[in-house]
Coordinates of C-alpha atoms in Angstrom, one line a residue:
M1 CA -25.2 -13.6 22.7
G2 CA -22.0 -12.3 22.7
Q3 CA -20.0 -9.1 22.3
R4 CA -21.2 -7.1 19.2
V5 CA -18.5 -5.6 16.8
V6 CA -18.3 -2.9 14.3
V7 CA -16.0 -2.9 11.9
V8 CA -15.8 0.5 9.9
G9 CA -14.2 0.3 6.2
G10 CA -13.9 -3.3 4.1
G11 CA -11.0 -2.7 2.7
L12 CA -7.8 -4.7 3.7
A13 CA -7.3 -4.2 6.8
G14 CA -11.1 -4.1 8.4
L15 CA -11.3 -7.5 6.5
A16 CA -8.5 -8.9 8.1
T17 CA -9.3 -7.6 11.6
A18 CA -12.6 -8.9 11.6
H19 CA -11.5 -12.3 10.1
H20 CA -9.0 -12.7 13.3
L21 CA -11.9 -11.7 15.7
V22 CA -14.4 -14.3 14.3
R23 CA -11.7 -17.0 13.8
A24 CA -10.4 -16.4 17.4
R25 CA -13.8 -15.8 19.2
P26 CA -17.0 -17.4 16.9
D27 CA -19.6 -16.2 19.6
L28 CA -18.7 -12.6 18.5
E29 CA -21.2 -11.1 16.6
V30 CA -19.1 -9.1 13.6
T31 CA -19.8 -6.3 11.4
V32 CA -18.5 -5.0 8.8
V33 CA -19.7 -2.2 6.7
D34 CA -18.3 -0.6 4.3
G35 CA -18.5 2.9 1.8
G36 CA -17.7 1.3 -1.5
D37 CA -19.8 -0.7 -4.0
V38 CA -17.3 -4.0 -3.2
P39 CA -15.3 -4.6 -0.4
G40 CA -11.5 -4.8 -0.7
G41 CA -10.1 -1.3 -0.9
K42 CA -8.2 -0.8 -3.0
V43 CA -7.4 -4.1 -4.1
R44 CA -9.6 -4.7 -6.9
R45 CA -9.6 -6.9 -9.9
E46 CA -11.2 -6.6 -13.4
Q47 CA -11.7 -7.8 -16.8
V48 CA -8.9 -6.7 -19.1
G49 CA -8.9 -8.8 -22.3
G50 CA -10.2 -11.8 -21.1
V51 CA -8.2 -12.0 -18.0
L52 CA -9.2 -11.3 -14.7
V53 CA -6.3 -9.4 -13.3
D54 CA -5.8 -6.8 -10.4
V55 CA -6.2 -2.7 -11.4
G56 CA -4.8 -1.9 -7.9
A57 CA -2.4 -3.5 -5.3
E58 CA -0.7 -6.4 -6.9
S59 CA 1.8 -7.6 -4.2
V60 CA 2.7 -7.6 -0.9
V61 CA 6.5 -7.8 0.7
A62 CA 7.7 -11.6 0.6
S63 CA 9.0 -10.8 4.2
S64 CA 5.2 -10.7 5.8
T65 CA 4.5 -12.7 8.5
A66 CA 1.2 -11.5 8.6
A67 CA 0.2 -11.6 5.0
R68 CA 2.0 -15.7 4.7
E69 CA 0.2 -16.4 8.6
L70 CA -3.4 -14.7 6.4
F71 CA -2.4 -17.3 3.4
D72 CA -2.4 -20.4 5.4
Q73 CA -5.3 -19.4 7.6
L74 CA -7.1 -19.1 4.4
G75 CA -5.8 -21.9 2.1
L76 CA -4.3 -19.9 -0.1
T77 CA -0.3 -20.6 0.6
E78 CA -0.2 -22.8 -2.7
R79 CA -1.6 -20.0 -4.6
I80 CA 1.6 -18.0 -3.5
V81 CA 3.7 -16.9 -6.8
H82 CA 6.9 -14.8 -7.0
P83 CA 7.8 -12.4 -9.6
E84 CA 9.7 -14.0 -12.7
P85 CA 13.4 -13.4 -11.9
V86 CA 13.5 -10.4 -14.5
P87 CA 14.8 -6.8 -13.7
A88 CA 13.4 -3.7 -13.2
A89 CA 14.7 -0.4 -14.6
I90 CA 14.8 3.2 -14.1
W91 CA 13.7 5.0 -17.3
S92 CA 15.8 8.7 -16.6
R93 CA 16.7 10.9 -19.2
G94 CA 15.2 9.3 -21.9
A95 CA 17.2 5.6 -21.4
R96 CA 16.9 2.6 -18.8
H97 CA 19.2 1.6 -16.1
G98 CA 19.2 -1.3 -13.9
V99 CA 17.7 -0.2 -10.7
P100 CA 21.3 -0.1 -8.7
A101 CA 22.1 -3.3 -5.9
G102 CA 23.1 -2.5 -2.6
T103 CA 20.5 -0.2 -1.5
F104 CA 17.9 0.4 1.0
M105 CA 14.7 2.0 -0.9
G106 CA 17.1 3.6 -3.2
V107 CA 19.7 5.1 -0.2
P108 CA 23.0 3.8 -2.0
G109 CA 25.1 1.7 0.7
P110 CA 29.1 1.6 0.7
R111 CA 29.2 -0.8 -2.8
T112 CA 26.0 0.8 -4.6
D113 CA 27.1 1.3 -8.6
L114 CA 25.2 4.8 -9.9
T115 CA 27.2 4.6 -13.2
G116 CA 24.8 5.3 -15.6
L117 CA 21.8 6.4 -14.2
L118 CA 23.9 9.2 -13.1
D119 CA 26.0 11.5 -14.6
E120 CA 30.2 11.5 -13.8
G121 CA 29.6 14.1 -11.6
E122 CA 26.5 13.1 -10.1
V123 CA 28.6 9.9 -9.7
A124 CA 31.5 11.5 -7.9
R125 CA 29.4 13.3 -5.6
A126 CA 27.6 10.6 -4.6
A127 CA 30.9 8.5 -4.0
Q128 CA 31.8 11.3 -1.6
P129 CA 28.9 10.8 1.2
A130 CA 28.7 14.2 3.7
P131 CA 28.5 13.0 7.4
F132 CA 24.7 12.9 8.3
V133 CA 23.7 13.1 12.1
L134 CA 20.8 12.7 13.2
E135 CA 19.2 15.9 15.2
G136 CA 15.1 16.7 15.8
D137 CA 12.4 13.8 15.8
D138 CA 12.5 13.9 12.4
V139 CA 13.9 15.2 8.5
S140 CA 12.8 14.9 5.0
V141 CA 14.1 12.2 3.0
A142 CA 15.5 14.7 0.1
D143 CA 17.6 16.7 3.0
A144 CA 18.5 13.9 4.3
V145 CA 19.8 11.7 1.6
G146 CA 20.6 15.1 -0.5
G147 CA 22.4 16.3 1.9
V148 CA 25.0 12.6 1.9
Y149 CA 24.4 11.8 -1.3
G150 CA 23.3 15.0 -3.4
R151 CA 20.5 15.9 -5.1
A152 CA 20.8 13.8 -8.5
V153 CA 20.4 10.7 -5.6
V154 CA 17.5 12.1 -4.7
D155 CA 16.1 12.9 -8.1
R156 CA 16.8 10.1 -9.9
V157 CA 17.0 7.0 -7.2
V158 CA 15.1 7.4 -4.3
E159 CA 12.4 8.8 -5.4
P160 CA 11.2 7.0 -8.5
L161 CA 11.4 3.8 -5.7
L162 CA 10.0 5.7 -2.7
G163 CA 7.3 7.1 -5.9
G164 CA 6.0 3.6 -6.3
V165 CA 5.0 3.0 -2.5
Y166 CA 3.3 6.6 -1.6
A167 CA 3.0 8.4 -4.8
G168 CA 4.7 11.7 -2.6
R169 CA 7.2 14.1 -2.8
V170 CA 10.5 13.3 -1.7
D171 CA 11.1 17.3 -0.1
R172 CA 8.0 16.4 2.1
L173 CA 8.1 12.5 2.9
S174 CA 9.3 11.7 6.7
L175 CA 12.5 9.4 7.0
R176 CA 11.5 8.3 9.7
A177 CA 8.2 7.5 9.0
T178 CA 8.5 5.9 5.3
M179 CA 11.9 4.1 6.1
P180 CA 12.1 3.8 10.2
A181 CA 14.2 0.9 9.8
L182 CA 17.1 3.2 8.2
W183 CA 16.1 6.0 11.1
A184 CA 17.1 3.7 13.7
A185 CA 19.8 2.5 12.1
L186 CA 21.3 5.6 11.7
E187 CA 22.1 5.9 15.3
G188 CA 25.6 6.3 15.9
R189 CA 26.4 5.3 12.2
G190 CA 26.7 6.9 9.1
M191 CA 24.1 6.6 6.4
P192 CA 26.3 4.2 4.4
E193 CA 27.1 2.3 6.7
A194 CA 23.4 2.0 8.0
V195 CA 22.3 1.3 4.7
A196 CA 25.3 -1.5 4.8
S197 CA 23.8 -3.2 8.1
L198 CA 20.6 -3.3 6.6
L199 CA 21.4 -5.3 3.5
P200 CA 22.4 -9.4 3.3
P201 CA 25.8 -10.5 3.6
P202 CA 27.8 -10.4 0.5
G203 CA 27.5 -13.6 -1.2
T204 CA 23.9 -14.0 0.2
P205 CA 21.6 -15.5 -2.7
P206 CA 19.2 -13.0 -3.8
R207 CA 15.4 -13.6 -2.4
P208 CA 12.1 -12.5 -4.0
R209 CA 11.0 -9.3 -2.7
V210 CA 7.3 -9.6 -3.4
M211 CA 4.5 -12.1 -3.5
G212 CA 1.2 -12.2 -5.2
L213 CA -1.2 -15.0 -5.8
V214 CA -2.5 -17.0 -8.7
G215 CA -5.4 -15.4 -10.0
G216 CA -4.4 -11.8 -8.7
I217 CA -4.0 -10.7 -5.0
G218 CA -7.9 -10.0 -4.8
E219 CA -8.1 -13.3 -4.2
L220 CA -7.2 -12.7 -0.5
V221 CA -10.4 -10.6 -0.5
D222 CA -12.8 -12.6 -2.1
A223 CA -11.4 -15.7 0.3
L224 CA -11.9 -13.1 3.8
V225 CA -15.1 -11.8 2.7
A226 CA -16.0 -15.9 2.4
G227 CA -14.1 -16.6 5.7
V228 CA -15.9 -14.0 7.8
R229 CA -19.5 -14.7 6.1
D230 CA -18.7 -18.6 6.5
A231 CA -18.0 -17.8 10.5
G232 CA -21.7 -15.8 10.5
G233 CA -19.9 -12.4 10.5
R234 CA -21.6 -10.3 7.8
V235 CA -19.9 -7.8 5.4
E236 CA -22.5 -4.9 4.1
S237 CA -21.0 -3.1 1.2
A238 CA -22.2 0.3 0.0
T239 CA -23.2 1.6 3.4
L240 CA -21.6 5.0 4.5
V241 CA -21.3 5.6 8.1
R242 CA -22.6 8.8 9.3
R243 CA -20.9 9.4 12.6
L244 CA -20.8 7.5 15.9
E245 CA -22.8 7.4 19.0
R246 CA -21.7 7.0 22.5
T247 CA -24.2 5.0 24.2
T248 CA -24.6 3.7 27.9
Q249 CA -23.5 -0.2 26.5
G250 CA -20.9 1.3 24.0
W251 CA -21.3 2.7 20.9
R252 CA -23.9 3.2 18.2
V253 CA -22.7 3.0 14.4
I254 CA -25.3 5.5 12.3
T255 CA -25.6 4.2 8.9
G256 CA -28.2 4.7 5.5
A257 CA -29.8 8.2 4.2
T258 CA -30.6 11.0 6.3
T259 CA -33.9 10.3 5.7
A260 CA -34.0 6.8 6.9
E261 CA -30.9 6.2 9.3
V262 CA -30.2 2.8 10.4
A263 CA -28.5 2.3 13.8
I264 CA -26.4 -0.6 14.9
D265 CA -25.5 -1.2 18.1
A266 CA -21.9 -2.0 19.4
D267 CA -19.8 -2.5 22.0
L268 CA -16.7 -2.3 20.1
V269 CA -15.8 -0.5 16.9
V270 CA -12.8 -0.3 14.8
L271 CA -12.4 2.5 12.6
A272 CA -10.5 0.6 9.5
T273 CA -11.3 4.2 7.3
P274 CA -8.9 6.6 6.2
A275 CA -7.9 9.5 7.8
A276 CA -10.3 12.5 6.7
P277 CA -13.3 9.9 7.4
T278 CA -12.0 8.5 10.8
S279 CA -11.3 12.4 11.6
R280 CA -15.2 13.2 11.2
L281 CA -16.3 10.2 12.8
L282 CA -14.0 10.8 15.8
T283 CA -14.7 15.1 15.7
D284 CA -17.2 14.9 18.6
H285 CA -15.6 12.3 20.8
A286 CA -11.4 12.8 20.6
P287 CA -11.2 15.8 18.9
A288 CA -7.3 15.5 19.7
A289 CA -6.8 12.0 17.4
A290 CA -9.8 14.4 14.5
S291 CA -7.0 16.6 14.6
A292 CA -4.1 15.0 14.1
L293 CA -6.1 12.8 11.8
A294 CA -6.8 16.0 9.5
G295 CA -3.0 16.1 8.9
I296 CA -2.7 13.1 7.1
E297 CA -2.9 14.7 3.5
Y298 CA -3.4 11.9 0.2
A299 CA -2.4 11.0 -3.0
S300 CA -4.3 10.3 -5.8
M301 CA -3.1 8.2 -8.8
A302 CA -4.6 5.8 -11.5
V303 CA -3.4 2.2 -12.9
V304 CA -4.0 1.8 -16.6
T305 CA -4.0 -1.6 -17.9
V306 CA -3.9 -2.4 -21.5
A307 CA -4.2 -5.7 -23.6
L308 CA -2.3 -5.7 -26.7
P309 CA -1.9 -7.9 -29.2
P310 CA 0.8 -10.0 -29.1
T311 CA 1.7 -9.6 -32.7
G312 CA 3.5 -5.8 -32.5
V313 CA 4.7 -6.2 -29.1
P314 CA 8.4 -5.9 -28.5
A315 CA 10.2 -8.7 -26.0
L316 CA 9.6 -7.2 -22.8
P317 CA 12.8 -6.2 -21.2
G318 CA 12.3 -7.2 -17.7
S319 CA 9.6 -6.3 -15.0
G320 CA 8.8 -3.1 -16.1
F321 CA 10.5 0.7 -15.1
L322 CA 9.8 4.2 -12.9
V323 CA 9.9 7.2 -13.7
P324 CA 11.8 10.0 -11.9
A325 CA 9.5 13.1 -10.9
V326 CA 12.1 15.4 -12.0
D327 CA 11.4 14.0 -15.8
R328 CA 7.7 15.7 -15.5
R329 CA 6.3 12.4 -17.9
P330 CA 3.0 11.4 -18.1
I331 CA 3.5 8.0 -16.3
K332 CA 5.2 7.5 -13.0
A333 CA 5.8 3.7 -14.0
S334 CA 4.8 0.5 -15.8
T335 CA 4.2 -2.8 -14.8
F336 CA 4.9 -5.5 -17.4
S337 CA 2.4 -7.7 -16.3
A338 CA 2.8 -10.9 -18.6
A339 CA 6.8 -10.4 -18.2
K340 CA 6.8 -9.8 -14.1
W341 CA 3.9 -12.6 -13.3
A342 CA 3.4 -16.1 -15.0
W343 CA 0.0 -16.8 -14.0
V344 CA -1.0 -13.6 -16.1
R345 CA 1.4 -14.8 -19.1
D346 CA -0.4 -18.2 -18.5
A347 CA -3.9 -16.5 -18.2
S348 CA -4.3 -15.9 -22.4
R349 CA -2.2 -16.0 -25.4
E350 CA -4.3 -13.8 -27.1
V351 CA -3.3 -10.7 -25.5
V352 CA -0.3 -9.4 -23.8
L353 CA -1.4 -7.7 -20.6
L354 CA 1.0 -4.6 -19.2
R355 CA -0.1 -1.4 -16.7
G356 CA 1.0 1.8 -16.3
S357 CA 0.5 4.3 -13.5
A358 CA 0.2 7.9 -13.1
G359 CA -0.7 10.6 -10.4
R360 CA 1.6 11.9 -7.9
A361 CA 0.8 14.5 -4.5
G362 CA -0.7 17.4 -5.9
E363 CA -1.3 16.0 -9.5
V364 CA -4.4 16.1 -9.4
A365 CA -5.5 17.9 -12.8
A366 CA -2.9 14.9 -14.6
L367 CA -6.0 12.6 -13.3
Q368 CA -8.8 14.7 -14.5
R369 CA -7.9 13.5 -18.1
D370 CA -10.1 11.3 -19.9
D371 CA -10.0 7.8 -19.7
A372 CA -8.5 7.4 -23.4
D373 CA -6.1 10.4 -22.8
L374 CA -4.3 8.2 -19.8
V375 CA -4.6 5.1 -22.3
A376 CA -3.2 6.9 -24.8
D377 CA -0.4 8.1 -22.6
T378 CA 0.6 4.8 -21.1
L379 CA 0.5 3.6 -24.9
A380 CA 2.8 6.4 -26.2
E381 CA 5.1 6.3 -22.8
V382 CA 5.7 2.5 -22.9
G383 CA 6.6 2.3 -26.8
A384 CA 8.8 5.5 -25.9
A385 CA 10.3 3.7 -23.1
L386 CA 10.9 0.7 -25.4
G387 CA 11.9 2.5 -28.7
T388 CA 9.2 1.1 -30.7
S389 CA 5.5 2.3 -31.1
L390 CA 2.7 -0.1 -29.8
P391 CA -0.3 -1.8 -31.4
A392 CA -3.7 -0.1 -30.7
P393 CA -5.0 -2.1 -27.3
V394 CA -7.4 -4.8 -27.6
D395 CA -8.9 -3.8 -24.4
A396 CA -8.0 -1.2 -21.5
R397 CA -9.2 -0.4 -18.7
V398 CA -8.9 2.8 -16.1
R399 CA -9.3 2.5 -12.7
R400 CA -9.0 5.8 -10.7
W401 CA -8.0 5.7 -6.8
G402 CA -8.6 9.0 -5.5
G403 CA -7.2 10.3 -2.1
G404 CA -5.8 6.7 -2.6
L405 CA -2.3 6.8 -0.7
P406 CA -1.8 8.6 2.8
Q407 CA 1.5 10.7 2.4
Y408 CA 3.9 10.3 5.5
D409 CA 5.0 13.7 5.5
L410 CA 7.5 15.2 8.3
G411 CA 5.7 14.6 11.6
H412 CA 4.0 11.8 10.7
T413 CA 4.7 9.6 13.3
G414 CA 3.9 12.6 15.9
R415 CA 0.6 12.7 14.2
V416 CA 0.0 9.2 14.9
A417 CA 1.0 9.0 18.4
A418 CA -1.1 11.6 19.0
V419 CA -3.8 9.8 17.3
R420 CA -3.0 6.5 19.4
S421 CA -3.2 8.6 22.7
A422 CA -6.5 10.5 22.5
V423 CA -8.0 7.2 20.9
A424 CA -6.5 4.9 23.7
A425 CA -8.8 7.2 26.4
L426 CA -11.9 6.3 24.2
P427 CA -13.5 2.9 25.5
G428 CA -14.3 0.5 22.8
I429 CA -13.0 1.9 19.7
E430 CA -9.9 1.3 18.0
V431 CA -8.2 2.4 14.7
T432 CA -6.2 0.6 12.1
G433 CA -5.6 0.9 8.5
A434 CA -2.3 1.8 6.2
A435 CA -2.7 5.9 7.8
Y436 CA -0.7 4.5 10.8
D437 CA 2.6 2.3 10.6
G438 CA 2.8 1.7 6.6
V439 CA 0.9 1.5 3.2
G440 CA 2.0 -1.7 2.0
I441 CA -0.2 -4.5 2.3
G442 CA 1.9 -6.4 4.2
A443 CA 1.9 -3.1 7.1
V444 CA -1.8 -3.2 6.9
L445 CA -2.2 -7.1 7.8
T446 CA 0.9 -6.9 10.2
G447 CA -1.5 -3.6 12.0
A448 CA -5.1 -5.4 11.7
A449 CA -3.4 -8.8 13.5
A450 CA -2.0 -6.0 16.4
T451 CA -5.9 -4.5 16.5
A452 CA -7.4 -7.6 16.6
T453 CA -5.2 -8.8 19.3
T454 CA -5.8 -5.9 21.9
I455 CA -9.2 -6.2 21.7
L456 CA -9.3 -10.3 21.8
D457 CA -6.3 -9.1 25.2
A458 CA -9.5 -6.8 26.5
L459 CA -12.1 -9.3 26.0
P460 CA -13.3 -11.6 28.8
P461 CA -12.7 -15.3 28.3
S462 CA -15.3 -17.4 26.4
S463 CA -16.0 -21.4 26.1
T464 CA -15.6 -21.1 22.5
S465 CA -13.0 -19.0 21.6
R466 CA -10.2 -20.2 20.1
Q467 CA -6.4 -19.0 21.4
E468 CA -4.9 -18.7 18.1
H469 CA -5.2 -15.2 17.2
R470 CA -1.1 -15.4 18.4

């Protein structure tokens, strides 16, 4: 009998960790237990207008080595697609403007042109960047970027781009945690020069920044679940983990109703759950880790996907738009799915698919409205951005992601370091997921691969193992 590993959490972090374990060590007994009704976490597909589309995360950063390796291992490489070469926009002060070139997550470089997006005075201020010196262990995005370029750059350029990733507030988000590459590049450089060091050389042909899969990124979830099960692992949904217990041999994972508890014995436990449930499970075993995890807040959001009849829908300009929080509009972004992804457009000529997203950190009331209100807001806002009324939808879906996005607020890297230090002193426990080193799919998959490698390197060798996890 091989060693028993229980992975708590069936999102991409947990599924990918399980995949790497069973692929490298067929002798392991791997069980994934997930509290959700279906595996996948914030990656999910639903039928909208007769087309199966993503209603959560829809893409991964194209530079992700971990994602590409995983696609290859799962036979998905030929299904990789990139967005159509159409631009995104920022809908600011009632007008659409192209996302400025020459920025790093919206932070301007030496040649960034902000004309149009900012007014004349704001452009003049941004063109005279103030010196910036790293002091202390962290600084908020707003304080750092605003101090160099002025507040308008923060509100009208950086916040919309970061809002699409974190749904957070730039006055609280950590520069060190949300932009670690820029943080490192600032050592001994001014901010414009640091940004320039992170950008491709002038004249470099543009490359796609993200990638997806034909049929949606949700295909990755299906492939991971099938792969784990085919290798002899188990994936159990609708299974809430209530607590962890220490045993003489390792750990016992307690699931099920309080009146009918089920115990799963494990030599190793991977906690691939959000910060709050991870904190709860670690309270009795690693109180310092539990306390640090409790300090990580989450933002909720909703993704509204609508299918419109082709008649009456104008030509969609670009891939969609972002909305600055300072404009206080009901949505924070819209994706013109039929224009952004060729596979979506080709999936049906009977409907035109697009989606909107709502919800930022602290905006709880905004997401408590009925689905019909969120759909109406999306149609009205997209219509206003396009300068025309949109027809009534053929179909619509609202997927609410309560507490879906961890907030990398000031001090986040310190909290993560405290968690890892405390967990390192707890034999047989590992943590992984979006709460630690990046909320995007690429970062989550990188973390899952690293977690699996840590476990595999610590295990005694097996005659049936395949040394492919590196």
